[in-house]
Amino acid sequence: MMFDAKGRPMRLLPWVNQSGAPCYLSTDDPDSRMSRLADEVEADLLDSAEYVLTEARELLAEATAGERELRFAGVRLAESLRDTLRIATSRGERLEAGLTLAEDEETVAYAAEHCSCTSEA
């Protein structure tokens, strides 16, 4: 997690700069113009990833799919995965920054009580 000069957590944005480095936003206002823009871009990227996945599954189901089509689908899937992972990282960091220790402990206690998941080693 990155912090600004005032010690506030910075939001990882869903885009990179011209040299490919991550971009961050420092704001206390989740409804600021830039925050809303980032939310909209995230939604568009997730919609795009869903579309790419649907199309790739259809292509992979075709026995006659050629190497070029499969390579193109693979590249688009990799791009979508990269974008989705960046969004997941950003949202995870914002969740961590927003939870107090007490809230985090309450969440863990609730999950332990209500989750029917099992783990296997």
mmCIF file of C-alpha atoms in Angstrom:
data_model
loop_
_atom_site.group_PDB
_atom_site.id
_atom_site.type_symbol
_atom_site.label_atom_id
_atom_site.label_comp_id
_atom_site.label_asym_id
_atom_site.label_seq_id
_atom_site.Cartn_x
_atom_site.Cartn_y
_atom_site.Cartn_z
ATOM 1 C CA MET A 1 0.000 0.000 0.000
ATOM 2 C CA MET A 2 1.236 3.464 -0.893
ATOM 3 C CA PHE A 3 0.698 6.504 1.333
ATOM 4 C CA ASP A 4 0.751 10.204 0.479
ATOM 5 C CA ALA A 5 2.774 12.867 2.323
ATOM 6 C CA LYS A 6 -0.014 13.194 4.915
ATOM 7 C CA GLY A 7 0.001 9.449 5.634
ATOM 8 C CA ARG A 8 -3.275 8.769 3.832
ATOM 9 C CA PRO A 9 -3.553 5.564 1.810
ATOM 10 C CA MET A 10 -3.387 6.124 -1.939
ATOM 11 C CA ARG A 11 -5.714 4.395 -4.375
ATOM 12 C CA LEU A 12 -4.140 2.261 -7.078
ATOM 13 C CA LEU A 13 -5.791 3.394 -10.311
ATOM 14 C CA PRO A 14 -6.853 0.979 -13.061
ATOM 15 C CA TRP A 15 -4.413 2.468 -15.574
ATOM 16 C CA VAL A 16 -0.682 3.023 -15.883
ATOM 17 C CA ASN A 17 1.394 5.982 -17.020
ATOM 18 C CA GLN A 18 3.192 6.210 -20.381
ATOM 19 C CA SER A 19 6.171 4.248 -19.105
ATOM 20 C CA GLY A 20 3.954 1.486 -17.705
ATOM 21 C CA ALA A 21 4.291 2.442 -14.019
ATOM 22 C CA PRO A 22 1.215 2.273 -11.795
ATOM 23 C CA CYS A 23 -0.769 5.448 -11.124
ATOM 24 C CA TYR A 24 -2.132 6.378 -7.703
ATOM 25 C CA LEU A 25 -4.753 8.798 -6.445
ATOM 26 C CA SER A 26 -4.527 10.662 -3.160
ATOM 27 C CA THR A 27 -7.940 11.834 -1.980
ATOM 28 C CA ASP A 28 -10.164 11.630 1.070
ATOM 29 C CA ASP A 29 -13.246 11.834 -1.139
ATOM 30 C CA PRO A 30 -14.406 8.552 -2.704
ATOM 31 C CA ASP A 31 -16.927 10.616 -4.687
ATOM 32 C CA SER A 32 -14.339 12.949 -6.201
ATOM 33 C CA ARG A 33 -14.291 13.315 -9.971
ATOM 34 C CA MET A 34 -11.141 11.183 -10.296
ATOM 35 C CA SER A 35 -12.501 8.501 -7.950
ATOM 36 C CA ARG A 36 -15.698 8.277 -9.995
ATOM 37 C CA LEU A 37 -13.666 8.119 -13.217
ATOM 38 C CA ALA A 38 -11.558 5.292 -11.781
ATOM 39 C CA ASP A 39 -14.748 3.461 -10.725
ATOM 40 C CA GLU A 40 -16.150 3.813 -14.253
ATOM 41 C CA VAL A 41 -12.924 2.577 -15.860
ATOM 42 C CA GLU A 42 -12.837 -0.387 -13.479
ATOM 43 C CA ALA A 43 -16.427 -1.282 -14.386
ATOM 44 C CA ASP A 44 -15.620 -1.029 -18.108
ATOM 45 C CA LEU A 45 -12.512 -3.194 -17.725
ATOM 46 C CA LEU A 46 -14.436 -5.853 -15.804
ATOM 47 C CA ASP A 47 -17.208 -5.842 -18.428
ATOM 48 C CA SER A 48 -14.571 -6.195 -21.132
ATOM 49 C CA ALA A 49 -12.911 -9.082 -19.283
ATOM 50 C CA GLU A 50 -16.241 -10.876 -19.030
ATOM 51 C CA TYR A 51 -16.794 -10.425 -22.775
ATOM 52 C CA VAL A 52 -13.282 -11.653 -23.606
ATOM 53 C CA LEU A 53 -13.767 -14.722 -21.415
ATOM 54 C CA THR A 54 -17.089 -15.563 -23.064
ATOM 55 C CA GLU A 55 -15.639 -15.212 -26.565
ATOM 56 C CA ALA A 56 -12.482 -17.167 -25.680
ATOM 57 C CA ARG A 57 -14.547 -20.046 -24.303
ATOM 58 C CA GLU A 58 -16.529 -20.191 -27.542
ATOM 59 C CA LEU A 59 -13.326 -20.123 -29.591
ATOM 60 C CA LEU A 60 -11.740 -22.864 -27.495
ATOM 61 C CA ALA A 61 -14.827 -25.029 -28.039
ATOM 62 C CA GLU A 62 -14.284 -24.883 -31.811
ATOM 63 C CA ALA A 63 -12.234 -27.819 -33.027
ATOM 64 C CA THR A 64 -11.206 -25.877 -36.139
ATOM 65 C CA ALA A 65 -9.855 -22.786 -34.351
ATOM 66 C CA GLY A 66 -6.579 -21.733 -35.882
ATOM 67 C CA GLU A 67 -3.320 -20.769 -34.236
ATOM 68 C CA ARG A 68 -3.777 -17.048 -34.980
ATOM 69 C CA GLU A 69 -7.243 -16.967 -33.430
ATOM 70 C CA LEU A 70 -6.064 -18.865 -30.369
ATOM 71 C CA ARG A 71 -3.016 -16.617 -29.975
ATOM 72 C CA PHE A 72 -5.214 -13.515 -30.274
ATOM 73 C CA ALA A 73 -7.599 -14.888 -27.639
ATOM 74 C CA GLY A 74 -4.662 -15.720 -25.360
ATOM 75 C CA VAL A 75 -3.283 -12.190 -25.609
ATOM 76 C CA ARG A 76 -6.700 -10.658 -24.870
ATOM 77 C CA LEU A 77 -7.181 -13.046 -21.923
ATOM 78 C CA ALA A 78 -3.774 -12.077 -20.511
ATOM 79 C CA GLU A 79 -4.624 -8.375 -20.832
ATOM 80 C CA SER A 80 -7.975 -8.909 -19.137
ATOM 81 C CA LEU A 81 -6.380 -10.894 -16.333
ATOM 82 C CA ARG A 82 -3.777 -8.151 -15.796
ATOM 83 C CA ASP A 83 -6.495 -5.499 -15.581
ATOM 84 C CA THR A 84 -8.668 -7.615 -13.294
ATOM 85 C CA LEU A 85 -5.757 -8.326 -10.945
ATOM 86 C CA ARG A 86 -4.929 -4.602 -10.768
ATOM 87 C CA ILE A 87 -8.566 -3.867 -9.861
ATOM 88 C CA ALA A 88 -8.607 -6.643 -7.244
ATOM 89 C CA THR A 89 -5.379 -5.334 -5.719
ATOM 90 C CA SER A 90 -6.734 -1.788 -5.604
ATOM 91 C CA ARG A 91 -10.011 -2.849 -4.024
ATOM 92 C CA GLY A 92 -8.239 -5.079 -1.525
ATOM 93 C CA GLU A 93 -5.963 -2.231 -0.471
ATOM 94 C CA ARG A 94 -8.952 0.081 -0.052
ATOM 95 C CA LEU A 95 -10.736 -2.527 2.041
ATOM 96 C CA GLU A 96 -7.681 -2.962 4.247
ATOM 97 C CA ALA A 97 -7.302 0.780 4.681
ATOM 98 C CA GLY A 98 -10.979 1.192 5.549
ATOM 99 C CA LEU A 99 -11.179 -1.536 8.167
ATOM 100 C CA THR A 100 -10.190 -0.867 11.731
ATOM 101 C CA LEU A 101 -8.700 -3.711 13.702
ATOM 102 C CA ALA A 102 -12.005 -4.209 15.529
ATOM 103 C CA GLU A 103 -13.941 -4.344 12.266
ATOM 104 C CA ASP A 104 -11.427 -6.815 10.869
ATOM 105 C CA GLU A 105 -11.768 -9.040 13.938
ATOM 106 C CA GLU A 106 -15.572 -8.858 13.696
ATOM 107 C CA THR A 107 -15.412 -9.884 10.047
ATOM 108 C CA VAL A 108 -13.175 -12.861 10.795
ATOM 109 C CA ALA A 109 -15.421 -13.929 13.698
ATOM 110 C CA TYR A 110 -18.537 -13.653 11.521
ATOM 111 C CA ALA A 111 -16.932 -15.651 8.703
ATOM 112 C CA ALA A 112 -15.795 -18.371 11.120
ATOM 113 C CA GLU A 113 -19.309 -18.652 12.523
ATOM 114 C CA HIS A 114 -21.225 -18.538 9.233
ATOM 115 C CA CYS A 115 -18.902 -19.965 6.613
ATOM 116 C CA SER A 116 -19.363 -23.617 5.790
ATOM 117 C CA CYS A 117 -16.050 -23.762 3.932
ATOM 118 C CA THR A 118 -13.480 -26.406 4.728
ATOM 119 C CA SER A 119 -9.819 -26.288 3.970
ATOM 120 C CA GLU A 120 -7.666 -29.212 2.990
ATOM 121 C CA ALA A 121 -3.922 -29.151 3.309
#
